[in-house]
PDB file of C-alpha atoms in Angstrom:
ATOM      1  CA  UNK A   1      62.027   3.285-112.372  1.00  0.00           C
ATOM      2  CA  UNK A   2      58.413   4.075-111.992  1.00  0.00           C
ATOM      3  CA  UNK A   3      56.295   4.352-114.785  1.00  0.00           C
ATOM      4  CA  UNK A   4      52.502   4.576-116.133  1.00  0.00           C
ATOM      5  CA  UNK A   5      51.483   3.319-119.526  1.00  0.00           C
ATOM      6  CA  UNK A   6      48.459   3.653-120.902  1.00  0.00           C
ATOM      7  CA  UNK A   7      46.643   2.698-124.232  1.00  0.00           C
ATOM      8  CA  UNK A   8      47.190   5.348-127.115  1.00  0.00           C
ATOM      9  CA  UNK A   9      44.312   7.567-128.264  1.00  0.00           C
ATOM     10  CA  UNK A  10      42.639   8.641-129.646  1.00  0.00           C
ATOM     11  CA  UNK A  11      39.848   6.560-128.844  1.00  0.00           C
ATOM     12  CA  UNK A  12      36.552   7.374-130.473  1.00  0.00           C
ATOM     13  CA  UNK A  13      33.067   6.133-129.228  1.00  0.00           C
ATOM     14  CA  UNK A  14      29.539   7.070-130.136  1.00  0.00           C
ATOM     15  CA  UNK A  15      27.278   8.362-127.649  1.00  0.00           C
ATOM     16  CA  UNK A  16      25.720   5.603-124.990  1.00  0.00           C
ATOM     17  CA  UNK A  17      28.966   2.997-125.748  1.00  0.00           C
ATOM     18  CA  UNK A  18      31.051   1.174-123.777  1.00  0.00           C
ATOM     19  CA  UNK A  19      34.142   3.118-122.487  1.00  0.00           C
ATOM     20  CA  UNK A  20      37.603   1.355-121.620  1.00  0.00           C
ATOM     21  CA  UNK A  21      40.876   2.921-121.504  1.00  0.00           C
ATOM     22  CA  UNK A  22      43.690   0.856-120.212  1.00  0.00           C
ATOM     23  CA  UNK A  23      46.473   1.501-117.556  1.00  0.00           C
ATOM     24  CA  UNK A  24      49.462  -0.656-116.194  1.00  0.00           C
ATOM     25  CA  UNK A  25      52.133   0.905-114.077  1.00  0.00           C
ATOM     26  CA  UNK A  26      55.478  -0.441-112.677  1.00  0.00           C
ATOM     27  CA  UNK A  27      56.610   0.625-109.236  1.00  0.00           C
ATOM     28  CA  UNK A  28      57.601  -0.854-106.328  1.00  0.00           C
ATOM     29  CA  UNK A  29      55.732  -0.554-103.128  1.00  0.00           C
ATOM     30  CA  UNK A  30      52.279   0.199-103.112  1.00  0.00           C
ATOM     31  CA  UNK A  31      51.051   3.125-104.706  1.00  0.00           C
ATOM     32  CA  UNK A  32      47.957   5.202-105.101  1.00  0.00           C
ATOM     33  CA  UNK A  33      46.763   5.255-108.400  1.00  0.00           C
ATOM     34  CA  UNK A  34      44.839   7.944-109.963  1.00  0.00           C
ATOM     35  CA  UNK A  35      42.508   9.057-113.125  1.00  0.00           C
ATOM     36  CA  UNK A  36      43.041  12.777-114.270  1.00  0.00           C
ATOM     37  CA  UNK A  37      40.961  13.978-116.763  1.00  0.00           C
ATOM     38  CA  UNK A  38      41.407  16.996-119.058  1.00  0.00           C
ATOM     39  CA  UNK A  39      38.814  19.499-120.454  1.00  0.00           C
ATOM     40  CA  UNK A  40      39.308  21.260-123.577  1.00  0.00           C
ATOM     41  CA  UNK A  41      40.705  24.636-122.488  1.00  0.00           C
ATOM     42  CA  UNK A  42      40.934  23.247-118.787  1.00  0.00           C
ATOM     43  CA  UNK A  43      43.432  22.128-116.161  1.00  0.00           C
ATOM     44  CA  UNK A  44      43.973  18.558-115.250  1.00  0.00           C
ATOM     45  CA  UNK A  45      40.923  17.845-113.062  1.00  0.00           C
ATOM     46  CA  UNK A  46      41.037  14.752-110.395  1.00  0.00           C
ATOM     47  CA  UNK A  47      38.755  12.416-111.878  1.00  0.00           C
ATOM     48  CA  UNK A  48      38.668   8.841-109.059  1.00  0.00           C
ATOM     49  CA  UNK A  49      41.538   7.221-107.215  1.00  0.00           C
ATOM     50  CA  UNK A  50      42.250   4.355-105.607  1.00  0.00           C
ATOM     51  CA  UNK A  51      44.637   3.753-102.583  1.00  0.00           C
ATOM     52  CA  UNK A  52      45.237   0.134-102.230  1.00  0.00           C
ATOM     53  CA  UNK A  53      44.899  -3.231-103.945  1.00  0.00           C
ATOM     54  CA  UNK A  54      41.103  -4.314-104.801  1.00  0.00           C
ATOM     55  CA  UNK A  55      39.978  -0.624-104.400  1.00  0.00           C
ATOM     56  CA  UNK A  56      37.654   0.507-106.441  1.00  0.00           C
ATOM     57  CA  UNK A  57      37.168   4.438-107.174  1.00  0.00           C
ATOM     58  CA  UNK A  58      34.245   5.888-108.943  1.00  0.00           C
ATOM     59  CA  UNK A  59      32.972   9.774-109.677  1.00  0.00           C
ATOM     60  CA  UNK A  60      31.110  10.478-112.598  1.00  0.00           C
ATOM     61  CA  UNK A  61      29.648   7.129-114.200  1.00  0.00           C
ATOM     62  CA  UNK A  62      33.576   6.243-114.264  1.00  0.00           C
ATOM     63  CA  UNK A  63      35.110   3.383-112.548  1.00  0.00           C
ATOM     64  CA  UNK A  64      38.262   1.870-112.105  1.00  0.00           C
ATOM     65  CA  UNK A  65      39.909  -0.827-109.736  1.00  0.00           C
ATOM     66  CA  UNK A  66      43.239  -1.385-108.578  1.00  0.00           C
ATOM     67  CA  UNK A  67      44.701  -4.375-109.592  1.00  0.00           C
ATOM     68  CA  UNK A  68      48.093  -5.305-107.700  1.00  0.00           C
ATOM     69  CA  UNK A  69      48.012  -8.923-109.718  1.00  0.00           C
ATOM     70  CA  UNK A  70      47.827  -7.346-112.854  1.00  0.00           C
ATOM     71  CA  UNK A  71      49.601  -3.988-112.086  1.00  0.00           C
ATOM     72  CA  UNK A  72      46.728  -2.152-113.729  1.00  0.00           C
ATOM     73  CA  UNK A  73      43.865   0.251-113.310  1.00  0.00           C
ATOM     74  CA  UNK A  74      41.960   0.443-116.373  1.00  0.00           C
ATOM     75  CA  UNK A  75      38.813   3.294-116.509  1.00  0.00           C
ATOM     76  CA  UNK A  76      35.658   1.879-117.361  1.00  0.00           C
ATOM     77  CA  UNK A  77      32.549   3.898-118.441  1.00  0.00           C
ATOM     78  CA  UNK A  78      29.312   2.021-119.392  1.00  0.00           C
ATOM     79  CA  UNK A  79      27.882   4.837-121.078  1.00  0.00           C
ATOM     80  CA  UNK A  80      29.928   7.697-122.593  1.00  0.00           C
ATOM     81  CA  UNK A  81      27.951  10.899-123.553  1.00  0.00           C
ATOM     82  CA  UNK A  82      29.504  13.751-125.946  1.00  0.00           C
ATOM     83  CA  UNK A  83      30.376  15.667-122.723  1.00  0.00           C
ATOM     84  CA  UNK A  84      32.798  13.083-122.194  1.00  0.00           C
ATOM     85  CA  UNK A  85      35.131  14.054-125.042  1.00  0.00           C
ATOM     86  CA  UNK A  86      38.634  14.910-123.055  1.00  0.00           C
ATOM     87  CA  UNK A  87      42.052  13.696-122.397  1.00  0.00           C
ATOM     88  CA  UNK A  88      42.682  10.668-119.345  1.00  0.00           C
ATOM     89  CA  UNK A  89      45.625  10.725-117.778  1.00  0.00           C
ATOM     90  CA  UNK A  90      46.565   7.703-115.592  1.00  0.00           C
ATOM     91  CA  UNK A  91      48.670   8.477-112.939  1.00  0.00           C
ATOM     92  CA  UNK A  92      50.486   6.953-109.484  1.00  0.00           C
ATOM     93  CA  UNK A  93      52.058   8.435-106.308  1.00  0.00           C
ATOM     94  CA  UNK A  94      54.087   6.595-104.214  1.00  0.00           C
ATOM     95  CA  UNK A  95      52.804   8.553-101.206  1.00  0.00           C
ATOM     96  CA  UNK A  96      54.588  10.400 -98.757  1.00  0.00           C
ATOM     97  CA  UNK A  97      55.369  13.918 -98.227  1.00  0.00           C
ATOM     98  CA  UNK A  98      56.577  14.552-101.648  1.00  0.00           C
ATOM     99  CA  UNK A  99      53.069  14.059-103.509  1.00  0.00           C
ATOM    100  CA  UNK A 100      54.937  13.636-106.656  1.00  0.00           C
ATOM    101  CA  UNK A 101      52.712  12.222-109.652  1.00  0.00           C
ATOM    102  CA  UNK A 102      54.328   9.963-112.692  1.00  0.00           C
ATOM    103  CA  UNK A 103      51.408  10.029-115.349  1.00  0.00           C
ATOM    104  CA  UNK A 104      50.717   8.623-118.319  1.00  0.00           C
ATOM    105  CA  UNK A 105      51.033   9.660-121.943  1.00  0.00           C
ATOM    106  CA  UNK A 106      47.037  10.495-121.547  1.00  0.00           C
ATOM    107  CA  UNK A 107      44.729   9.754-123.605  1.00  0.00           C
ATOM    108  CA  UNK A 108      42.187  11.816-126.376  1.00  0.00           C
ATOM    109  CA  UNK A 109      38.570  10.304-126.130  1.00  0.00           C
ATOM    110  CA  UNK A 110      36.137  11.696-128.802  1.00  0.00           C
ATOM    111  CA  UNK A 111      32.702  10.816-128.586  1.00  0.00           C
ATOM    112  CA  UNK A 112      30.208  11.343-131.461  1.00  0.00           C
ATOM    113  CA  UNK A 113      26.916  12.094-131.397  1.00  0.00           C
TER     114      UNK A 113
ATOM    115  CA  UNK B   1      36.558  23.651-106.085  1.00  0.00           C
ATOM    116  CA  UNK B   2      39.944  25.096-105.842  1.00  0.00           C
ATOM    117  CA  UNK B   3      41.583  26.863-109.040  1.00  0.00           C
ATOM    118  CA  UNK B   4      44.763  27.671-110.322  1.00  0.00           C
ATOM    119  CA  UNK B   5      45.542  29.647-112.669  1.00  0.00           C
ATOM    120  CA  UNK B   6      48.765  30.070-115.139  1.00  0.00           C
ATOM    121  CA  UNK B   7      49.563  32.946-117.460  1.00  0.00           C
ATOM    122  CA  UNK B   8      50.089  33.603-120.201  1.00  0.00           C
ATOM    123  CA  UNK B   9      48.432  30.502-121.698  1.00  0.00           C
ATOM    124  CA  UNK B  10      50.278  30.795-124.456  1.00  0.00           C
ATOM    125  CA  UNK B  11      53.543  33.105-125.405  1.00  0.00           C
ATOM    126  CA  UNK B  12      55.690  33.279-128.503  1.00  0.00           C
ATOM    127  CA  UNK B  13      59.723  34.384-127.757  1.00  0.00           C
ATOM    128  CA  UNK B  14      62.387  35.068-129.975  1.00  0.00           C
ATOM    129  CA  UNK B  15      65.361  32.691-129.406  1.00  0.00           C
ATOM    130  CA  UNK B  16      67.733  34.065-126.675  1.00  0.00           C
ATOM    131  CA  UNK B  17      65.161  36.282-124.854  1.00  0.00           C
ATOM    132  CA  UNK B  18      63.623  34.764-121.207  1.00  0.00           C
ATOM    133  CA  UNK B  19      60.467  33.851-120.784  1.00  0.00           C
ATOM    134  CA  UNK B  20      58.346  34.084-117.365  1.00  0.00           C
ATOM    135  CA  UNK B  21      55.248  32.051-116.685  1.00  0.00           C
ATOM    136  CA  UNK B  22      52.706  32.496-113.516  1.00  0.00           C
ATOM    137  CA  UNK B  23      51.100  29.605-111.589  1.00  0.00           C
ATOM    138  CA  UNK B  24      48.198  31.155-109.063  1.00  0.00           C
ATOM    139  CA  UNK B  25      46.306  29.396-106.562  1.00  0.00           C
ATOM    140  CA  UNK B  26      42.972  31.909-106.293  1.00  0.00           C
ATOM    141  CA  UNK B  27      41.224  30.576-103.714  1.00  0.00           C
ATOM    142  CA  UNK B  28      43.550  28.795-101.218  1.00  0.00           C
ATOM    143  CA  UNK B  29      47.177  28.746-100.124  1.00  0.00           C
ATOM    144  CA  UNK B  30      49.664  26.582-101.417  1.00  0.00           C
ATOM    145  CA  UNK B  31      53.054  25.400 -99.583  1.00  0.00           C
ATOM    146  CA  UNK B  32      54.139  23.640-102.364  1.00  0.00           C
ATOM    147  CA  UNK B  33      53.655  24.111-106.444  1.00  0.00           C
ATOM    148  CA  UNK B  34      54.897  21.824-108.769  1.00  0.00           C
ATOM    149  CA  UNK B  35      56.504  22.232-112.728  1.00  0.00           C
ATOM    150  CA  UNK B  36      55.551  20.094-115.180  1.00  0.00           C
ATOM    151  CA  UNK B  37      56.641  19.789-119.068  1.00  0.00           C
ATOM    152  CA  UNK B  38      54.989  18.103-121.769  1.00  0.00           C
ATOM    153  CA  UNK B  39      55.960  17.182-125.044  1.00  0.00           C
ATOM    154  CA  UNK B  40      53.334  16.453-127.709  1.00  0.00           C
ATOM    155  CA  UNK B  41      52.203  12.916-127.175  1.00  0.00           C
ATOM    156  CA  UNK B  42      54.141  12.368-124.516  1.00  0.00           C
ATOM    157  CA  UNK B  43      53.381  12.152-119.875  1.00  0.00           C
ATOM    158  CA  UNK B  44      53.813  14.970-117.910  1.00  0.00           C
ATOM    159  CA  UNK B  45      57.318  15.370-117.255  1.00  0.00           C
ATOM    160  CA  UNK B  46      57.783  16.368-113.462  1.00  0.00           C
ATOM    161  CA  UNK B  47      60.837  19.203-113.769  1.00  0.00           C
ATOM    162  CA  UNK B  48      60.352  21.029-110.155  1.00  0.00           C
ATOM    163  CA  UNK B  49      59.031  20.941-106.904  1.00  0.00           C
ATOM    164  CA  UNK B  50      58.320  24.401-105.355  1.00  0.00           C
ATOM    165  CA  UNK B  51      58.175  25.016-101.562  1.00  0.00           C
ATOM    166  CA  UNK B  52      57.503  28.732-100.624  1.00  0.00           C
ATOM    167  CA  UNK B  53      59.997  30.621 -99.389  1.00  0.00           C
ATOM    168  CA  UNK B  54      62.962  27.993-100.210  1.00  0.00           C
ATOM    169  CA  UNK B  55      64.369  26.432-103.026  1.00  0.00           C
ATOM    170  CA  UNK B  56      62.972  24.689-105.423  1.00  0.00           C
ATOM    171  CA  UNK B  57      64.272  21.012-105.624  1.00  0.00           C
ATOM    172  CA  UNK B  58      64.751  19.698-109.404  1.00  0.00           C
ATOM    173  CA  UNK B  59      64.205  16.295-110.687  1.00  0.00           C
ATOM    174  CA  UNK B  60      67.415  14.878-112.551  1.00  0.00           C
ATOM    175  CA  UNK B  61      67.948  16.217-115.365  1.00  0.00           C
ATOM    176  CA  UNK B  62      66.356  19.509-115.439  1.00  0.00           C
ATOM    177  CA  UNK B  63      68.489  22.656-115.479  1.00  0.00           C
ATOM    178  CA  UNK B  64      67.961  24.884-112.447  1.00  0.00           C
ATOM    179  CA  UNK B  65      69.862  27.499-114.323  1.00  0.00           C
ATOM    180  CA  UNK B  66      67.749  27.242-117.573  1.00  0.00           C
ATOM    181  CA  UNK B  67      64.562  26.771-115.431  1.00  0.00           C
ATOM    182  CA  UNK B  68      64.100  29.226-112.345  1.00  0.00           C
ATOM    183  CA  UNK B  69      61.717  28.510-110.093  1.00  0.00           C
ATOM    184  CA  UNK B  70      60.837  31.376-107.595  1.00  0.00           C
ATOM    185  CA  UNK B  71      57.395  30.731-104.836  1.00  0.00           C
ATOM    186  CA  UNK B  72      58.068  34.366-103.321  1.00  0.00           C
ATOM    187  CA  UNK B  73      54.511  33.932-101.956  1.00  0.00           C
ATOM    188  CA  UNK B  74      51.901  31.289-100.437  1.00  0.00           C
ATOM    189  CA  UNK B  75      49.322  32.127-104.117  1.00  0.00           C
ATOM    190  CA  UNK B  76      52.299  32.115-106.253  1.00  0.00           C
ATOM    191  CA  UNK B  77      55.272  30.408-108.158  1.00  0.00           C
ATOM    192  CA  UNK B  78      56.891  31.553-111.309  1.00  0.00           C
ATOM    193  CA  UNK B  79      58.775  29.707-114.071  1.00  0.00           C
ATOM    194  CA  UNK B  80      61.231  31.561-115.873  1.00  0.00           C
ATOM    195  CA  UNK B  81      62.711  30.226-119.095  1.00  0.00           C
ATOM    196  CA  UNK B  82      65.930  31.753-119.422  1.00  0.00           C
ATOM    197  CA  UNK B  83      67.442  32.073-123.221  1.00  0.00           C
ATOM    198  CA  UNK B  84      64.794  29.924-124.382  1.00  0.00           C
ATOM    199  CA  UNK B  85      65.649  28.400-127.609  1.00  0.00           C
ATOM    200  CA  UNK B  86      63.531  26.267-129.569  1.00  0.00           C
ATOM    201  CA  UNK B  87      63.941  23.225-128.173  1.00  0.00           C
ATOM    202  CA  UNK B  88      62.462  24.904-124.631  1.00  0.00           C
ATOM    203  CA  UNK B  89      59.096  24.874-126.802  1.00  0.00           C
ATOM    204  CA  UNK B  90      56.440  22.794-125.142  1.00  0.00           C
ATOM    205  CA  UNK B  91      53.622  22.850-122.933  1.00  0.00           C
ATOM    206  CA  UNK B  92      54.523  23.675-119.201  1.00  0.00           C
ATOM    207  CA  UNK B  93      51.622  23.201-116.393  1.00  0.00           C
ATOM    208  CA  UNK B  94      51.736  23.895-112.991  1.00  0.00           C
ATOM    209  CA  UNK B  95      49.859  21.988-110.056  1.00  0.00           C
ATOM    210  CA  UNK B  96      49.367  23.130-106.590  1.00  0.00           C
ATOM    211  CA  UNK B  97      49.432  21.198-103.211  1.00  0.00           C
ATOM    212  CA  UNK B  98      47.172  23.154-100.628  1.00  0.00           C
ATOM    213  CA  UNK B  99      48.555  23.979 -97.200  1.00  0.00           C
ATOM    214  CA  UNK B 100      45.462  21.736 -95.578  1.00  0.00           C
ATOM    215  CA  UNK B 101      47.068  18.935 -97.459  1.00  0.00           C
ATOM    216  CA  UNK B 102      44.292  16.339 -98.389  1.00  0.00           C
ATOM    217  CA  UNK B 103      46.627  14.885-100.713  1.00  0.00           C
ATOM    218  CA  UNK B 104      44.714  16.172-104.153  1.00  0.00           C
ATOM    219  CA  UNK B 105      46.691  18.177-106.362  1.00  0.00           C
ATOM    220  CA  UNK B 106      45.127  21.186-108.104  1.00  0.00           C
ATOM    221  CA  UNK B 107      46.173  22.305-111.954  1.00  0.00           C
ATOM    222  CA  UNK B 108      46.388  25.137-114.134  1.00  0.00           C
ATOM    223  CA  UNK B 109      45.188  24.747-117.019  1.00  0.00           C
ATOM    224  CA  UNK B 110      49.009  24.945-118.719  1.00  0.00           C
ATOM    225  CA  UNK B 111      50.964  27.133-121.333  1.00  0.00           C
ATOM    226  CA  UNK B 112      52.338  26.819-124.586  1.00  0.00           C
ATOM    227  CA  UNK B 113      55.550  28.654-124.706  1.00  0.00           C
ATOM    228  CA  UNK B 114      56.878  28.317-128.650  1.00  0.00           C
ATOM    229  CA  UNK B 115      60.301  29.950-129.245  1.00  0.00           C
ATOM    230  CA  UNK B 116      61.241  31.179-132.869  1.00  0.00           C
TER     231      UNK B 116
END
């Protein structure tokens, strides 16, 4: 079936370094992939997406591309900053009118000042 | 942006008793509301799909009768944990789909149900 893994956490940077947290999926079709991230305290908040191979989404300083050849969509970050510090979820939806997400495990990211 | 909010955000039950969790969308309407369950270290587990006004649809392997879903209302869906027992204990969010469907799904920010 479908599925989202991504790299376990937690993942600790200091401030101003070089963020990547990986994510492969396995589905068949083609579908959208997403980044959710999670606040302390906070609901899952839509963080970039991507609808189709080579896409690239981006909000925040964040990036990540959708790689059909690879099956993966890893989150990139050039510079984190302490705000930063959450939980990434990964996700995919195959579309349609169902809107159903499969995520990923998520993943913590501290960053240090 | 658009919120949702769940409550309680957390709840401690004695074994056998049910257990009833909101999921609010405060600033828009929602056709559909969806249950998920998570396990410590572990994805969110999709258990429902909530349409308002009908039944809820269940993924396999999720008990409709230990898991009612009710969306009486276009702001609202509950959860209700019947005879919770202490393997029911986990984290349980709810997202919401608004009505001018742009395809983004909207979260609350979850509850920890632990039963004794």
């Amino acid at each position: 079936g479908d599925s989202v893994t991504q790299m376990e956490g937690p993942v600790t940077l200091s401030e101003e370094a070089f963020l990547t947290i990986n994510c492969t999926y396995t589905a068949t079709g083609y579908p959208s992939l997403f980044w959710y991230v999670q606040y302390p305290g906070e609901g899952l908040q839509l963080l970039l997406k991507a609808t189709k191979a080579d896409d690239k989404g981006s909000n925040k300083g964040f990036e990540a591309t959708y790689r059909k050849e690879t099956t993966s969509f890893h989150l990139e970050k050039g510079s984190v900053q302490v705000s930063d510090s959450a939980v990434y979820f990964c996700a995919l939806n195959k579309g349609g009118a169902t809107n159903k997400l499969i995520f990923g495990t998520g993943t913590l990211l501290a960053v240090q000042p | 942006g658009a919120v949702v909010s769940q409550h309680p955000s957390w709840v401690i039950c004695k074994s056998g008793t049910s257990v009833k969790i909101e999921c609010r969308s405060l600033d828009f309407q929602a056709t559909t509301m969806f249950w998920y369950r998570q396990f410590p270290k572990q994805s969110l587990m999709l258990m429902a799909t909530s349409n308002e006004g009908s039944k809820a649809t269940y993924e396999q392997g999720v008990e409709k009768d230990k898991f009612l879903i009710n969306h009486a209302s276009l702001t609202l869906s509950t959860l209700t944990v019947t005879s919770a027992h202490p393997e029911d204990s986990s984290f349980y969010i709810c997202s919401a789909l608004p009505a001018q469907n742009t395809g983004e799904l909207f979260f609350g920010e979850g509850s920890r149900l632990t039963v004794l």
